[in-house]
Coordinates of C-alpha atoms and ligand atoms in Angstrom, one line a residue:
X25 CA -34.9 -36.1 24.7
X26 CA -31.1 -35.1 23.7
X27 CA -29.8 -32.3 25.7
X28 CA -29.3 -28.9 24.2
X29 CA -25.4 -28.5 24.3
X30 CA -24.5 -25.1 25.3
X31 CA -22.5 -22.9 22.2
X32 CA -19.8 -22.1 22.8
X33 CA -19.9 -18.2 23.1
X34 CA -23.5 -18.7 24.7
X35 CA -24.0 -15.6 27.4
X36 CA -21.2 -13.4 25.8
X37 CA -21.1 -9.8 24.3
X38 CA -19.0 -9.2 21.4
X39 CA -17.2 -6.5 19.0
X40 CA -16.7 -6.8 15.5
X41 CA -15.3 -4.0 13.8
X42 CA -15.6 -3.7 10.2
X43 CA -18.3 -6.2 10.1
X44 CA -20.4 -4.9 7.2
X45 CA -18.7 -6.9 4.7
X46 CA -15.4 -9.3 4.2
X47 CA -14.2 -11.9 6.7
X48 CA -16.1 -9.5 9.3
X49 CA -19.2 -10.2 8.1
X50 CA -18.2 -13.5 8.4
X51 CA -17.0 -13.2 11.8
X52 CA -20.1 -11.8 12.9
X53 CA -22.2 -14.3 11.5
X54 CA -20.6 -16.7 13.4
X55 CA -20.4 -15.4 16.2
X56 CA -23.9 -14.9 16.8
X57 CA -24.5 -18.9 15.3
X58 CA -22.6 -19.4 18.5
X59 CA -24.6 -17.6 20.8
X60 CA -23.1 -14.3 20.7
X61 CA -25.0 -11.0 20.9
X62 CA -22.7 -9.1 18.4
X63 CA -22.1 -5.0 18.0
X64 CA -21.6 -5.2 14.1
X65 CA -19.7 -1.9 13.8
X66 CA -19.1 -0.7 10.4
X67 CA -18.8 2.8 8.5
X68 CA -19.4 1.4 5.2
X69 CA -16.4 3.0 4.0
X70 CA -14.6 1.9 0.5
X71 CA -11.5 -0.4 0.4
X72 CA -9.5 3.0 0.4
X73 CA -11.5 4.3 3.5
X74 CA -13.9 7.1 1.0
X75 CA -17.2 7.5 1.7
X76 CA -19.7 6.0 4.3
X77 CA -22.8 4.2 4.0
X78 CA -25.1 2.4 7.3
X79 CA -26.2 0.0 5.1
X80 CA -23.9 -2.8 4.7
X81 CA -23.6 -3.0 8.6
X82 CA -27.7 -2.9 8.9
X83 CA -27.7 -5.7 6.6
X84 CA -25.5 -7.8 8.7
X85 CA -27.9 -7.4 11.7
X86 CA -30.7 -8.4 9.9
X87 CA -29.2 -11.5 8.5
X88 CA -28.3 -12.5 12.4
X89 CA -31.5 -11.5 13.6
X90 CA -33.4 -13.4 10.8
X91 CA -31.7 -16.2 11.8
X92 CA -32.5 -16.3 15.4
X93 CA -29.6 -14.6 16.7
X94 CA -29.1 -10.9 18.7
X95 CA -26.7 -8.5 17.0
X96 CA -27.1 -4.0 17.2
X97 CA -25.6 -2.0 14.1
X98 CA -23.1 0.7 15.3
X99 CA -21.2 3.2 12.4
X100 CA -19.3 4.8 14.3
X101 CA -15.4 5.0 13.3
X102 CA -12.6 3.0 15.1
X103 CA -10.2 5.6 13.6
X104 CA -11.1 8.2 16.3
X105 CA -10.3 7.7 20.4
X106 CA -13.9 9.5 21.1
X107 CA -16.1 7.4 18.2
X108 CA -14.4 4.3 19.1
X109 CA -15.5 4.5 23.0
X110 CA -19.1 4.4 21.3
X111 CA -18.5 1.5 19.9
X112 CA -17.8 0.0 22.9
X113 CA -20.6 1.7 24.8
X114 CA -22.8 0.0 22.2
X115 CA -22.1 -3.2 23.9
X116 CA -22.5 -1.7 27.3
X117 CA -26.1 0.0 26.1
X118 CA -27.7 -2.5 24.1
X119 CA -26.3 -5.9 26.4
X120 CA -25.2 -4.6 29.7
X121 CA -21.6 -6.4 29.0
X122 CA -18.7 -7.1 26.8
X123 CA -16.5 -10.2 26.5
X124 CA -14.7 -10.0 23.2
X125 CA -13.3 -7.3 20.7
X126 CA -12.1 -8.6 17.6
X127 CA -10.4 -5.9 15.7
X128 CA -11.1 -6.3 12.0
X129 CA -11.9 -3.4 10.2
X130 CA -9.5 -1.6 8.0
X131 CA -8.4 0.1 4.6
X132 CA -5.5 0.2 2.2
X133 CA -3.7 2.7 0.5
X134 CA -1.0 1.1 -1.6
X135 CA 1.7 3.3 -2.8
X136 CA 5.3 2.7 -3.6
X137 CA 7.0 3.6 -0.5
X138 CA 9.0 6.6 -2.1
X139 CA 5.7 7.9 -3.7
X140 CA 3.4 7.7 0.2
X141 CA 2.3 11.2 1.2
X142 CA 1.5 12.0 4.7
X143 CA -1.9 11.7 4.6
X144 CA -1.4 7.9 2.8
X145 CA 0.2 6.6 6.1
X146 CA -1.8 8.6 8.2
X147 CA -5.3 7.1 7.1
X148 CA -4.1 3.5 7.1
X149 CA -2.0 3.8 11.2
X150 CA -5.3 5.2 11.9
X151 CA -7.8 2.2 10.9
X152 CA -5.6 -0.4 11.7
X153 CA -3.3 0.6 14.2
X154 CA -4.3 3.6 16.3
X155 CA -8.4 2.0 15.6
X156 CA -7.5 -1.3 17.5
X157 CA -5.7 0.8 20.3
X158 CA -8.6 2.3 20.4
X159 CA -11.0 0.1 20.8
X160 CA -9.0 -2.1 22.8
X161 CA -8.5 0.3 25.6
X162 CA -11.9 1.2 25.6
X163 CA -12.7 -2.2 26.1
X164 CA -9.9 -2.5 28.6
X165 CA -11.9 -1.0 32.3
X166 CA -14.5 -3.2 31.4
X167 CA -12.1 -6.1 31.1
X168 CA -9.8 -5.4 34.1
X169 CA -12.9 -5.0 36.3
X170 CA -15.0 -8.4 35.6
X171 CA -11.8 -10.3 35.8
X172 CA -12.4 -11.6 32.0
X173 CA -12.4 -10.4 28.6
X174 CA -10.6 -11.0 25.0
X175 CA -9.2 -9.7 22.0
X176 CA -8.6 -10.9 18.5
X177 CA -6.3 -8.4 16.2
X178 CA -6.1 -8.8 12.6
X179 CA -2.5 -8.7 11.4
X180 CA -1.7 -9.5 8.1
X181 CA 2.0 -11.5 6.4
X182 CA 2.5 -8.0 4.3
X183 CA 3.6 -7.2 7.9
X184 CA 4.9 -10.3 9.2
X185 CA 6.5 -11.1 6.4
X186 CA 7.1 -8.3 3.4
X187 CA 5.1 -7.2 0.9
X188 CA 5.5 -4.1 -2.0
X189 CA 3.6 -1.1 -1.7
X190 CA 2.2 -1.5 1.9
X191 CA 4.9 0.5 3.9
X192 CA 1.9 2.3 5.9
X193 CA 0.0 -1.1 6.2
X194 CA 2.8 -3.3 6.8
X195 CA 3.7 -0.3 9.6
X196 CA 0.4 -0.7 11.1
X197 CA 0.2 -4.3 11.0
X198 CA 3.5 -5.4 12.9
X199 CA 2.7 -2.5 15.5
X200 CA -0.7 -4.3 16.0
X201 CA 1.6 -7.7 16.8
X202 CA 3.0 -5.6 19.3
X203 CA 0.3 -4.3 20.7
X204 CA -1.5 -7.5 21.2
X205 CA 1.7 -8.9 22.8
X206 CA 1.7 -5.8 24.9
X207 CA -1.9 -6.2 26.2
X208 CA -1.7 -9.8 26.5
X209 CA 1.3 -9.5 29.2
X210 CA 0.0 -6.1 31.0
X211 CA -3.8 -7.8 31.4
X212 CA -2.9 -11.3 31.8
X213 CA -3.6 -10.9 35.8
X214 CA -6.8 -10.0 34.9
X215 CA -7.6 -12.9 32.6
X216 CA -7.2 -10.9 29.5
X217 CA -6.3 -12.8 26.7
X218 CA -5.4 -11.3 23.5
X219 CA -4.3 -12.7 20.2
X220 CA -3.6 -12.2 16.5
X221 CA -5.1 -13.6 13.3
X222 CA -3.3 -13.2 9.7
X223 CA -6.0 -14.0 7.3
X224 CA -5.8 -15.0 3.5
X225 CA -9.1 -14.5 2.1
X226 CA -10.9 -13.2 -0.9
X227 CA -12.7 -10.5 -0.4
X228 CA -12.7 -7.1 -1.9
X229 CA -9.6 -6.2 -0.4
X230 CA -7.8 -8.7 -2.7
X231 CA -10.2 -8.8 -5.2
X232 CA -9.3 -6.2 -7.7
X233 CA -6.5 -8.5 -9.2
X234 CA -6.9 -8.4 -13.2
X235 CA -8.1 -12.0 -14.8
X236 CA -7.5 -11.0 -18.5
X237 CA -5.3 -14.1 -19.4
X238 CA -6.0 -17.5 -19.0
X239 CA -3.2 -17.9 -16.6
X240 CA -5.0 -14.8 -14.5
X241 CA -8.1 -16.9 -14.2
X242 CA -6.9 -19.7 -13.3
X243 CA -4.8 -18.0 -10.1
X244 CA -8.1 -16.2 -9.4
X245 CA -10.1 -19.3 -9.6
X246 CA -7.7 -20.7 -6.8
X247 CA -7.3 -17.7 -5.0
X248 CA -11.2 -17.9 -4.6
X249 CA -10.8 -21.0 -2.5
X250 CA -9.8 -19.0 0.4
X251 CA -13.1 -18.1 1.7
X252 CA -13.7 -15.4 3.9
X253 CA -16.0 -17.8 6.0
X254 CA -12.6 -20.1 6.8
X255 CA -11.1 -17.3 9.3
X256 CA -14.5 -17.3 11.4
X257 CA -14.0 -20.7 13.4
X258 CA -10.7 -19.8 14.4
X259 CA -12.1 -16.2 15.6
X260 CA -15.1 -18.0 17.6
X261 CA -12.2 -20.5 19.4
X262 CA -10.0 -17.5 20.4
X263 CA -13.2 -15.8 21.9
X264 CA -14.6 -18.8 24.0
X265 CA -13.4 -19.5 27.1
X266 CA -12.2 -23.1 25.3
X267 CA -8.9 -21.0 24.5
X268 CA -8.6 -20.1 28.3
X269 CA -4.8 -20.6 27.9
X270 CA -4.2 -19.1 24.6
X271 CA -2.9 -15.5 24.6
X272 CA 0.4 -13.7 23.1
X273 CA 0.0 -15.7 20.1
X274 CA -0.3 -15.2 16.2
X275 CA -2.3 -17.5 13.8
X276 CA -2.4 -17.6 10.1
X277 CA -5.4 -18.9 8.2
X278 CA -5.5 -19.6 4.9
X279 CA -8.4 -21.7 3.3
X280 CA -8.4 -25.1 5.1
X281 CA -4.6 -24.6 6.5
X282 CA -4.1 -23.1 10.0
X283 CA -1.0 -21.9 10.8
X284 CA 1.0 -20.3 14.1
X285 CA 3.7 -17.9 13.4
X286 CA 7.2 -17.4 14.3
X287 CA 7.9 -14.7 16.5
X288 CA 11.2 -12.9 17.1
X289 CA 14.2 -14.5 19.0
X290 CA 17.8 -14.0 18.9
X291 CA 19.0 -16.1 15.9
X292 CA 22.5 -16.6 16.7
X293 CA 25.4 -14.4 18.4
X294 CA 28.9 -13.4 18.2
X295 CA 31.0 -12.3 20.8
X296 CA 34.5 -10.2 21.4
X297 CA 36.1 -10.4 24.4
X298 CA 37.9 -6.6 23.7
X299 CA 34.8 -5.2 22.0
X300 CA 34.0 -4.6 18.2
X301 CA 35.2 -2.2 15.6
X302 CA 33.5 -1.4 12.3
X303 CA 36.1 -3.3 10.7
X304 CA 36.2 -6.1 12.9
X305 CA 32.4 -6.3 12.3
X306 CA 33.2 -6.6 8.3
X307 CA 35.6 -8.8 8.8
X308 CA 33.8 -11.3 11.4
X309 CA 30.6 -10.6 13.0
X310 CA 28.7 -10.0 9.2
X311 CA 30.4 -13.4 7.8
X312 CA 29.5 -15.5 10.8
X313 CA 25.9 -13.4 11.4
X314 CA 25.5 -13.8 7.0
X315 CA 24.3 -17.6 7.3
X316 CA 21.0 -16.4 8.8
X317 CA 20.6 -13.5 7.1
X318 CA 16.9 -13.4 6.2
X319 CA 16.1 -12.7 1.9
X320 CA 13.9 -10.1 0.8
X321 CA 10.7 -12.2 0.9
X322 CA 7.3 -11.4 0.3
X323 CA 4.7 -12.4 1.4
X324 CA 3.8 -15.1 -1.9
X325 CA 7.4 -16.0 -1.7
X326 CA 6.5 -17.9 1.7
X327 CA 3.0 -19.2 1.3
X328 CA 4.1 -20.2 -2.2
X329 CA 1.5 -23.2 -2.8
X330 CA -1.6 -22.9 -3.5
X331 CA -4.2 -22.5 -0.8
X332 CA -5.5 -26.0 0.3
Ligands
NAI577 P1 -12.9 -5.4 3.7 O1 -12.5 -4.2 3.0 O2 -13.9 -6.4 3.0 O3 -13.6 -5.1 5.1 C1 -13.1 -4.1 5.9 C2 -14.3 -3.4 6.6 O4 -13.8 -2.4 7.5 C3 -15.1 -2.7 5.6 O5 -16.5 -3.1 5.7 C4 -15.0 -1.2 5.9 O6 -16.2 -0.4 5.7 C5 -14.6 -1.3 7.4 N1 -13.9 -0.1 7.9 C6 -13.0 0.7 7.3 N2 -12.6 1.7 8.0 C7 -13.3 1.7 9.2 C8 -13.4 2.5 10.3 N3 -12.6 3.6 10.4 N4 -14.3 2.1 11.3 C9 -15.1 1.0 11.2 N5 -15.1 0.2 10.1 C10 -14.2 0.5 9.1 O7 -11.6 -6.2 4.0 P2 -11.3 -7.7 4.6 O8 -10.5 -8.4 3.6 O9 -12.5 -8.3 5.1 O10 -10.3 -7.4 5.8 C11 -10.6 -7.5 7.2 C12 -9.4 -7.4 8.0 O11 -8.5 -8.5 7.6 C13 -8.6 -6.1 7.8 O12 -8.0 -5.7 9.0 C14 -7.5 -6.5 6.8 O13 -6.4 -5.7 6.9 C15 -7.2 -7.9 7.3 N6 -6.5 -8.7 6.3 C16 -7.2 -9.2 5.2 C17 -6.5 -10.0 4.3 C18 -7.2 -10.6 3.1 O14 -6.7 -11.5 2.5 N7 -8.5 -10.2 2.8 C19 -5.1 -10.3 4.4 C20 -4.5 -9.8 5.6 C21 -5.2 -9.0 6.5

């Protein structure tokens, strides 16, 4: 007889936020292929965060459960510090545990950034931001006291690298970097690992680009090569205790490429013996700083081939 080899997140409890649909869906599903018992959180909110609806998430846990695997719907909101501890309690009620919280879900409200109102950058720091604090710290007594735990943040290039429109998300985004940087030093003597993930996938999020011309289609066409199912592998890794050693980092997937991002470091310097003025900073720390001057990229200006 062969032996059954163990899977790899066989025993764990884990947190998938915004798991009714998209790359969480995904996530969960593979999570729970891999021996997972999954929360599958979800509001069922539209891509600009309107509206509500248990359904998608339900659907999710019957698909796991239908194919042998363990997974409990939860709708309540990650946008919220009170809703979010449910979340967590979820995993505490219905396994007795918690190993992973992969922060996932989210919204967009694209505006010019001279157009945002208030309540446009509100409701996006408060899915994306201020919901993975939330959840995260939830997560965090749990965490601190079995000596273990993980986290996977969803970041995204608009952040990392510049996108129009997406001042609030962008905002949201890069302070998620920093938060999983933060959590992975302050929780490192507890095991805590915690990582970021820039995905490229189609989904609805990305999915409301017109395809009247032929060009259009054909852009579409390759854009749909980026599944959301390609993000999923990488999310399982981060979650196993395989990636014992892996924390403070950011990934990009994109279809079949896998990437790790740059992250900030002094570039170059220049130094003055008897201090700067503003004009001796015209007149030689901005030429000599110039060379490394960064342009004003977008995101598509980076990733510029097609996905693979
Ligand atoms: P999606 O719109 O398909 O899924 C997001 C899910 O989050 C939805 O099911 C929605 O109901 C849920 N959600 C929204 N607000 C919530 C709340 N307050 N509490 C709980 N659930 C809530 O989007 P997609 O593309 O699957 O995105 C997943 C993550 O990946 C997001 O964080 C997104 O910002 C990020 N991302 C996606 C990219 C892409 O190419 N699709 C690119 C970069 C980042």
């Amino acid at each position: 007889m062969v032996p059954q080899l163990k899977k790899l997140l066989e025993g764990k409890a884990v947190v998938v936020t915004g798991a009714g649909g998209g790359i969480g869906r995904d996530f969960a599903l593979a999570m729970a292929a891999a021996g997972a018992r999954v929360v599958v959180n979800d509001i069922g909110t539209s891509v600009k965060g309107e509206g509500r609806d248990a359904s998608p998430a339900q659907k999710v846990v019957d698909e796991i459960r239908a194919a042998g695997g363990t997974a409990v719907h939860n709708s309540d909101s990650v946008a919220e510090w009170e809703s979010a501890n449910r979340i967590v309690q979820c995993a505490m009620d219905a396994f007795g545990r918690l190993d992973a919280v992969i922060n996932n879900a989210g919204i967009l409200r694209d505006r010019f950034f001279f157009n945002m109102s208030v309540d446009e950058w509100r409701a996006v720091i408060d899915v994306h931001l201020n919901g993975s604090f939330h959840v995260s710290r939830a997560a965090a007594p749990f965490f601190k006291s079995q000596d273990s735990g993980c986290y996977v943040h969803m970041t995204s290039t608009s952040g990392l690298v510049g996108n129009l429109g997406q001042a609030n998300y962008a905002a949201a985004k890069l302070g998620i970097v920093g938060l999983s940087k933060s959590i992975a030093l302050d929780m490192a003597k507890y095991k805590v690992r915690s990582n970021c993930i820039s995905p490229f996938a189609w989904s609805r999020m990305i999915g409301s680009i017109p395809t009247e011309t032929d060009e259009q289609k054909a852009r579409v066409e390759k854009l749909k090569a980026m599944e959301t199912a390609k993000i999923a592998p990488l999310a399982v890794f981060l979650a196993s205790d395989a990636a014992r050693d892996v924390s403070g980092q950011i990934f990009a997937v994109r279809a079949n490429e896998i990437f790790i991002m740059s992250q900030s470091r002094p570039l170059r310097s220049v130094h003055r013996a008897e201090g700067w003025t503003a004009e001796s900073i015209g007149a030689h720390a901005m030429p000599a700083l110039r060379a490394h001057f960064y342009p004003l990229d977008r995101s598509q200006d980076v990733f510029s081939w097609d996905p693979l």
